[in-house]
PDB file of C-alpha atoms in Angstrom:
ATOM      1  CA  UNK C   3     101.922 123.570  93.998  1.00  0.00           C
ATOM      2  CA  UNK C   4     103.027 125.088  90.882  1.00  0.00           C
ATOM      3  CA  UNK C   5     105.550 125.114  88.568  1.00  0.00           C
ATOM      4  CA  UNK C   6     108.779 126.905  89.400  1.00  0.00           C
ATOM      5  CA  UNK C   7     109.512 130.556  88.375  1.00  0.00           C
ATOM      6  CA  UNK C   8     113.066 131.498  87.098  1.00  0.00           C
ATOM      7  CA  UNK C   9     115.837 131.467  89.871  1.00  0.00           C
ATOM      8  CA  UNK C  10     115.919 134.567  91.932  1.00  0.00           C
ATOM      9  CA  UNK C  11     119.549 136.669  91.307  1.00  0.00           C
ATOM     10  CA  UNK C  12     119.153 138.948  94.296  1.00  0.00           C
ATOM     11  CA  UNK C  13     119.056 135.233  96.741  1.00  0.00           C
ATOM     12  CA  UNK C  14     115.739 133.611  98.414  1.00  0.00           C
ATOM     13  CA  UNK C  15     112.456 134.625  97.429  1.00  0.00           C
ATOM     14  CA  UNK C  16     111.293 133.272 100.879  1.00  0.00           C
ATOM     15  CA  UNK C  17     113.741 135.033 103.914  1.00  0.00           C
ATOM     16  CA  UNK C  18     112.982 135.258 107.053  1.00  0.00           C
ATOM     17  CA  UNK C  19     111.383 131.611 106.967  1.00  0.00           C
ATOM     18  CA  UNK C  20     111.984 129.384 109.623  1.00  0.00           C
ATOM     19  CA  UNK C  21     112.720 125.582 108.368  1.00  0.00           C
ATOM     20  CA  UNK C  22     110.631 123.632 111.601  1.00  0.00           C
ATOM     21  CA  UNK C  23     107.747 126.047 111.056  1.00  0.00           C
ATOM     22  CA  UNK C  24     107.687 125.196 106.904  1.00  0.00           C
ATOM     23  CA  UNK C  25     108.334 121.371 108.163  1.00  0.00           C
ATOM     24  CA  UNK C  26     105.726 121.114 110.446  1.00  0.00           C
ATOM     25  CA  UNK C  27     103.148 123.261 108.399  1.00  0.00           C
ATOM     26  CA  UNK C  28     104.125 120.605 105.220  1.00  0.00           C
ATOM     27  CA  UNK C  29     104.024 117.588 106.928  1.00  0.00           C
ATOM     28  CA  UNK C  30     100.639 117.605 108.035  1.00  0.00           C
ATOM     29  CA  UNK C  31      99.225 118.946 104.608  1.00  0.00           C
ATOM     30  CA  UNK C  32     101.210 116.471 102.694  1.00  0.00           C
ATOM     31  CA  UNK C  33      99.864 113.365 105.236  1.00  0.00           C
ATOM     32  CA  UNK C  34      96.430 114.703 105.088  1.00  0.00           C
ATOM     33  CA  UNK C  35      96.499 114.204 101.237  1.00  0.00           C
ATOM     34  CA  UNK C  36      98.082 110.615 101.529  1.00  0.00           C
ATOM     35  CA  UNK C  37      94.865 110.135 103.889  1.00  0.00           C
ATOM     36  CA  UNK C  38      92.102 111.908 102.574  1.00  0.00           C
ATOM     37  CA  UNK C  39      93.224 112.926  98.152  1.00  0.00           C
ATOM     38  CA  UNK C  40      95.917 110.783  97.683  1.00  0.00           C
ATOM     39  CA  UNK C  41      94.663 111.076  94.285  1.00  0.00           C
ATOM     40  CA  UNK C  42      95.771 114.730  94.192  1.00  0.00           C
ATOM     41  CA  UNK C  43      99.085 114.009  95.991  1.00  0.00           C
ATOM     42  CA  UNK C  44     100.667 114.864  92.529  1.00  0.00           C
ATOM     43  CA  UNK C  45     100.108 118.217  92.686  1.00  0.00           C
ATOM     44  CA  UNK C  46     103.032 118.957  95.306  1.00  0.00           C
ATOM     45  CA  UNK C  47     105.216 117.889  92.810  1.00  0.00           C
ATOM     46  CA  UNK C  48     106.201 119.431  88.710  1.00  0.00           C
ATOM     47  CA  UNK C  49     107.980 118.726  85.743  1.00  0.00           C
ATOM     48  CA  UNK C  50     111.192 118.743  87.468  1.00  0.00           C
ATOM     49  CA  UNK C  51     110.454 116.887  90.694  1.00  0.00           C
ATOM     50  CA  UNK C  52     112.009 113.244  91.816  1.00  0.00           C
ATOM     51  CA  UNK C  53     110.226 110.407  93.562  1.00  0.00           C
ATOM     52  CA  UNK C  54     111.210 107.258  95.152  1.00  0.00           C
ATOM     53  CA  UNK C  55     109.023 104.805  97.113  1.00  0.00           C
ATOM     54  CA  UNK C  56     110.076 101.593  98.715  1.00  0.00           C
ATOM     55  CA  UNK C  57     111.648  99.530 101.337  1.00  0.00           C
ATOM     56  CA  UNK C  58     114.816  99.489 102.607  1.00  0.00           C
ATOM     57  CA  UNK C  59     117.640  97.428 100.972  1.00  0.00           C
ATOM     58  CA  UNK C  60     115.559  97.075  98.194  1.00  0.00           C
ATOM     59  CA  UNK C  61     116.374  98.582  94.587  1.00  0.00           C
ATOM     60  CA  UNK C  62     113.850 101.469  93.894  1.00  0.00           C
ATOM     61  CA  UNK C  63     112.971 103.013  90.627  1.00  0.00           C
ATOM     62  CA  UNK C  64     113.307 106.699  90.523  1.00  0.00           C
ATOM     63  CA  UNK C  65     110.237 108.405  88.941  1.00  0.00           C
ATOM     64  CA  UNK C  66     110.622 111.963  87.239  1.00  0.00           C
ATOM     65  CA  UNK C  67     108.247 114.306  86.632  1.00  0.00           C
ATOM     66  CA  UNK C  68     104.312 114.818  88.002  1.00  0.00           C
ATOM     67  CA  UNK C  69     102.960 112.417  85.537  1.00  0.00           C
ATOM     68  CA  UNK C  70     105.198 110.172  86.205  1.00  0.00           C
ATOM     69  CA  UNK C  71     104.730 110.645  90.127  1.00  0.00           C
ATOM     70  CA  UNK C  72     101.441 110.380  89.779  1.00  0.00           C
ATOM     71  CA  UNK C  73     100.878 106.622  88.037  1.00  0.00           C
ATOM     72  CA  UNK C  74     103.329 105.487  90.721  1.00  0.00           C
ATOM     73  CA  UNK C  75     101.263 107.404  93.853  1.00  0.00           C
ATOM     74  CA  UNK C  76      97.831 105.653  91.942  1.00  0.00           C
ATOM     75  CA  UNK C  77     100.050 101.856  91.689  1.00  0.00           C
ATOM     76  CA  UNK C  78     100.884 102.098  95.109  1.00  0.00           C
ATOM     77  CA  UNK C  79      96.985 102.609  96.254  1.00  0.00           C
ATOM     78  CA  UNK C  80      96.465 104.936  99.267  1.00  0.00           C
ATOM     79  CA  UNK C  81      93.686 104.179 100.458  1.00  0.00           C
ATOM     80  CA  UNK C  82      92.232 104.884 103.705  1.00  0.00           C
ATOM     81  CA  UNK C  83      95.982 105.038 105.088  1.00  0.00           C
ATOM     82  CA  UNK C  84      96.612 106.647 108.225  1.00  0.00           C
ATOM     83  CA  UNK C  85     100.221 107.949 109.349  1.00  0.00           C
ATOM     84  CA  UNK C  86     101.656 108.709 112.643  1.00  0.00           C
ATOM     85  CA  UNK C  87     104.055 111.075 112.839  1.00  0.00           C
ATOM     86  CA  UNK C  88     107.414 110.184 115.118  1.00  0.00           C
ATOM     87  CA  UNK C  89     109.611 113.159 114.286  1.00  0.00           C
ATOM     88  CA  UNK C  90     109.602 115.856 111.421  1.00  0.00           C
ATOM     89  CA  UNK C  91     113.374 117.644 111.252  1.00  0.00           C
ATOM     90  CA  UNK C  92     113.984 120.671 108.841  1.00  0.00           C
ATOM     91  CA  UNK C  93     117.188 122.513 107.778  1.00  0.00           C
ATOM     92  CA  UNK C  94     117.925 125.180 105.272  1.00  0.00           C
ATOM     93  CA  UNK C  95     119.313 124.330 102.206  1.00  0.00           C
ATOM     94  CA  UNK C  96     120.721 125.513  98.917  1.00  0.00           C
ATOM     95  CA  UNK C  97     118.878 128.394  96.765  1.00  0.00           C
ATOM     96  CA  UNK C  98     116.202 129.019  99.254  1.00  0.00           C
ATOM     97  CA  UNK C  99     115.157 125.326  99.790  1.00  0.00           C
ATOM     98  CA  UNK C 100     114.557 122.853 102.951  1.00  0.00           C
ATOM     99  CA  UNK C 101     115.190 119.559 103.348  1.00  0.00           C
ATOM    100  CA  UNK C 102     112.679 117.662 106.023  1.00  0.00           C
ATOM    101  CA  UNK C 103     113.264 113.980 107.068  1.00  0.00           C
ATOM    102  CA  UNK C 104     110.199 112.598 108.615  1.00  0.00           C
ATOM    103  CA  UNK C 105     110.577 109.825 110.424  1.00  0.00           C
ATOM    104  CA  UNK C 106     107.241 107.677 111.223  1.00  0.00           C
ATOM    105  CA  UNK C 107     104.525 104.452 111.100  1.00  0.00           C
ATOM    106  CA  UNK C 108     101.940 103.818 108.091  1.00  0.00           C
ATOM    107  CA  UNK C 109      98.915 101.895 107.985  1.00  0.00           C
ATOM    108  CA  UNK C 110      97.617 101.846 104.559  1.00  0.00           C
ATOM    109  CA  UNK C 111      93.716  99.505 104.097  1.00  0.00           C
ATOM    110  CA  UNK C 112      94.283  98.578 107.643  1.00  0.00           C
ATOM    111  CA  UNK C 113      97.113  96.600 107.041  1.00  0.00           C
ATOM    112  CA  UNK C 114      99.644  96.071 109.801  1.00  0.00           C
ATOM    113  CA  UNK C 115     101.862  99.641 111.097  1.00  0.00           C
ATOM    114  CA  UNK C 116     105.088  99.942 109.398  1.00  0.00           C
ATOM    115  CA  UNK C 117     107.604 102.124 110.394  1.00  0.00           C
ATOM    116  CA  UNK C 118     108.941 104.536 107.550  1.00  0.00           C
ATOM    117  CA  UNK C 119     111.436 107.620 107.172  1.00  0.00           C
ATOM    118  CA  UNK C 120     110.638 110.307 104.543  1.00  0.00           C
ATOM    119  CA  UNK C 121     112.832 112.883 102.964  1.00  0.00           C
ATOM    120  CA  UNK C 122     111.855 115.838 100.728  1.00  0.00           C
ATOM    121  CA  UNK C 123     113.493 118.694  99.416  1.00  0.00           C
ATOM    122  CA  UNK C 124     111.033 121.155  99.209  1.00  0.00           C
ATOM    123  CA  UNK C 125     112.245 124.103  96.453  1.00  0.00           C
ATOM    124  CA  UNK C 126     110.740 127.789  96.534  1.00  0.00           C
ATOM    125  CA  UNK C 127     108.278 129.474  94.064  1.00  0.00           C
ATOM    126  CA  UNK C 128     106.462 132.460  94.230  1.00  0.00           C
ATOM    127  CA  UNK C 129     103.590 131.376  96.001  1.00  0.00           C
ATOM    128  CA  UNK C 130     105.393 128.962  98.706  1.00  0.00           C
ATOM    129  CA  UNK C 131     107.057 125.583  97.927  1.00  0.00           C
ATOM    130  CA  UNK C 132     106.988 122.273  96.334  1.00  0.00           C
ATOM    131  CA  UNK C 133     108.678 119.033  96.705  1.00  0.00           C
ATOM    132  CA  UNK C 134     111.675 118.805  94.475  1.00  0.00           C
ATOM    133  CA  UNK C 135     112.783 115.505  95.898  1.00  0.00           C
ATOM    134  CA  UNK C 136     110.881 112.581  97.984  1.00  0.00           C
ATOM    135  CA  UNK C 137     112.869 109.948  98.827  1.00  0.00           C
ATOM    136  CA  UNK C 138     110.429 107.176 100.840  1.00  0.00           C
ATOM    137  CA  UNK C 139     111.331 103.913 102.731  1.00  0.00           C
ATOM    138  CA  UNK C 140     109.792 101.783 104.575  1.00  0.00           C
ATOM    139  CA  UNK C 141     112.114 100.148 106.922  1.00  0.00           C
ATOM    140  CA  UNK C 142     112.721  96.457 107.802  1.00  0.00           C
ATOM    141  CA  UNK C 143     112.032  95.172 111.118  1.00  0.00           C
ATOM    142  CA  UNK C 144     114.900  94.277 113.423  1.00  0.00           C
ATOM    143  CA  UNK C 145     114.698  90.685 113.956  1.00  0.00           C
ATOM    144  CA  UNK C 146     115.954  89.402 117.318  1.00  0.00           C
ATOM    145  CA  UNK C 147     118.940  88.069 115.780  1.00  0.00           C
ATOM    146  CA  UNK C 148     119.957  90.505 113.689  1.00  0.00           C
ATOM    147  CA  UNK C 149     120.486  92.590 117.081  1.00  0.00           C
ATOM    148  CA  UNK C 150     122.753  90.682 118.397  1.00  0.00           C
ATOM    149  CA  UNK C 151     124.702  91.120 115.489  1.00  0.00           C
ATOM    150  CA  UNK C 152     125.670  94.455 115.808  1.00  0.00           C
ATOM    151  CA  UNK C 153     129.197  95.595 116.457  1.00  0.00           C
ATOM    152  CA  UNK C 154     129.688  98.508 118.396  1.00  0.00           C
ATOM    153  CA  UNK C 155     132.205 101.355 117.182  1.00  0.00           C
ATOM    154  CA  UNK C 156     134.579 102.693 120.187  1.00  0.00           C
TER     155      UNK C 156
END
């Protein structure tokens, strides 16, 4: 949760890492915040990080930056939110990173569930990682006719 050291000629600073293992060890920490510090969520992001938060089909503004992130975390008001976890996939990515789409239901002041899907690019630094990119969404519910809709592909 700090900022990023130069770029590492000689490849990964973190080899031998296995993606599910640093997806399911971050998910739970980063989830635990949203429930318990959201306040401090901020600080698995830096200067260079992206965040979007919204729902899907909607227009989002892109924030940049930690002190950026961080008025949009406080706006959106964690509080007391609780998050249950559907499926977490990871995959190796460019210079050392992982990408990790989490795919889930919210309930934030005991509001109604909603069901979600979260993506983060989580870069490497010395001491670990931290989220380069966050895309959020909360999805739309399927209405009854909006299923029967659908076209099928063949």
């Amino acid at each position: 949760m700090t900022t990023p050291a130069a770029p590492n000629p000689n490849g990964p600073i973190h080899q031998n890492v296995v993606p599910s293992e640093v997806g399911w060890q971050f998910v739970p920490q980063y989830y635990t915040f949203v429930n318990k510090e959201p306040h401090r969520l901020h600080c698995f992001y830096n200067k260079s990080s992206t965040f979007i938060h919204g729902t899907e089909g909607e227009d989002s503004q892109a924030c940049f930056g930690q002190q950026e992130i961080h008025k949009k975390i406080t706006s959106i008001g964690f509080q007391d939110c609780k998050v249950f976890i559907h499926s977490v996939d990871a995959q190796s990515s460019a210079n050392g990173g992982i990408v990790i789409q989490v795919i889930g239901e919210m309930s934030n002041r005991n509001e109604p569930w909603r069901k979600f899907v979260q993506t983060f690019f989580l870069a490497e630094q010395p001491n670990g990682y931290f989220v380069l990119n966050d895309i959020f969404r909360f999805l739309k519910e399927e209405s009854v006719e909006g299923s029967s809709a659908r076209c099928s592909c063949s």
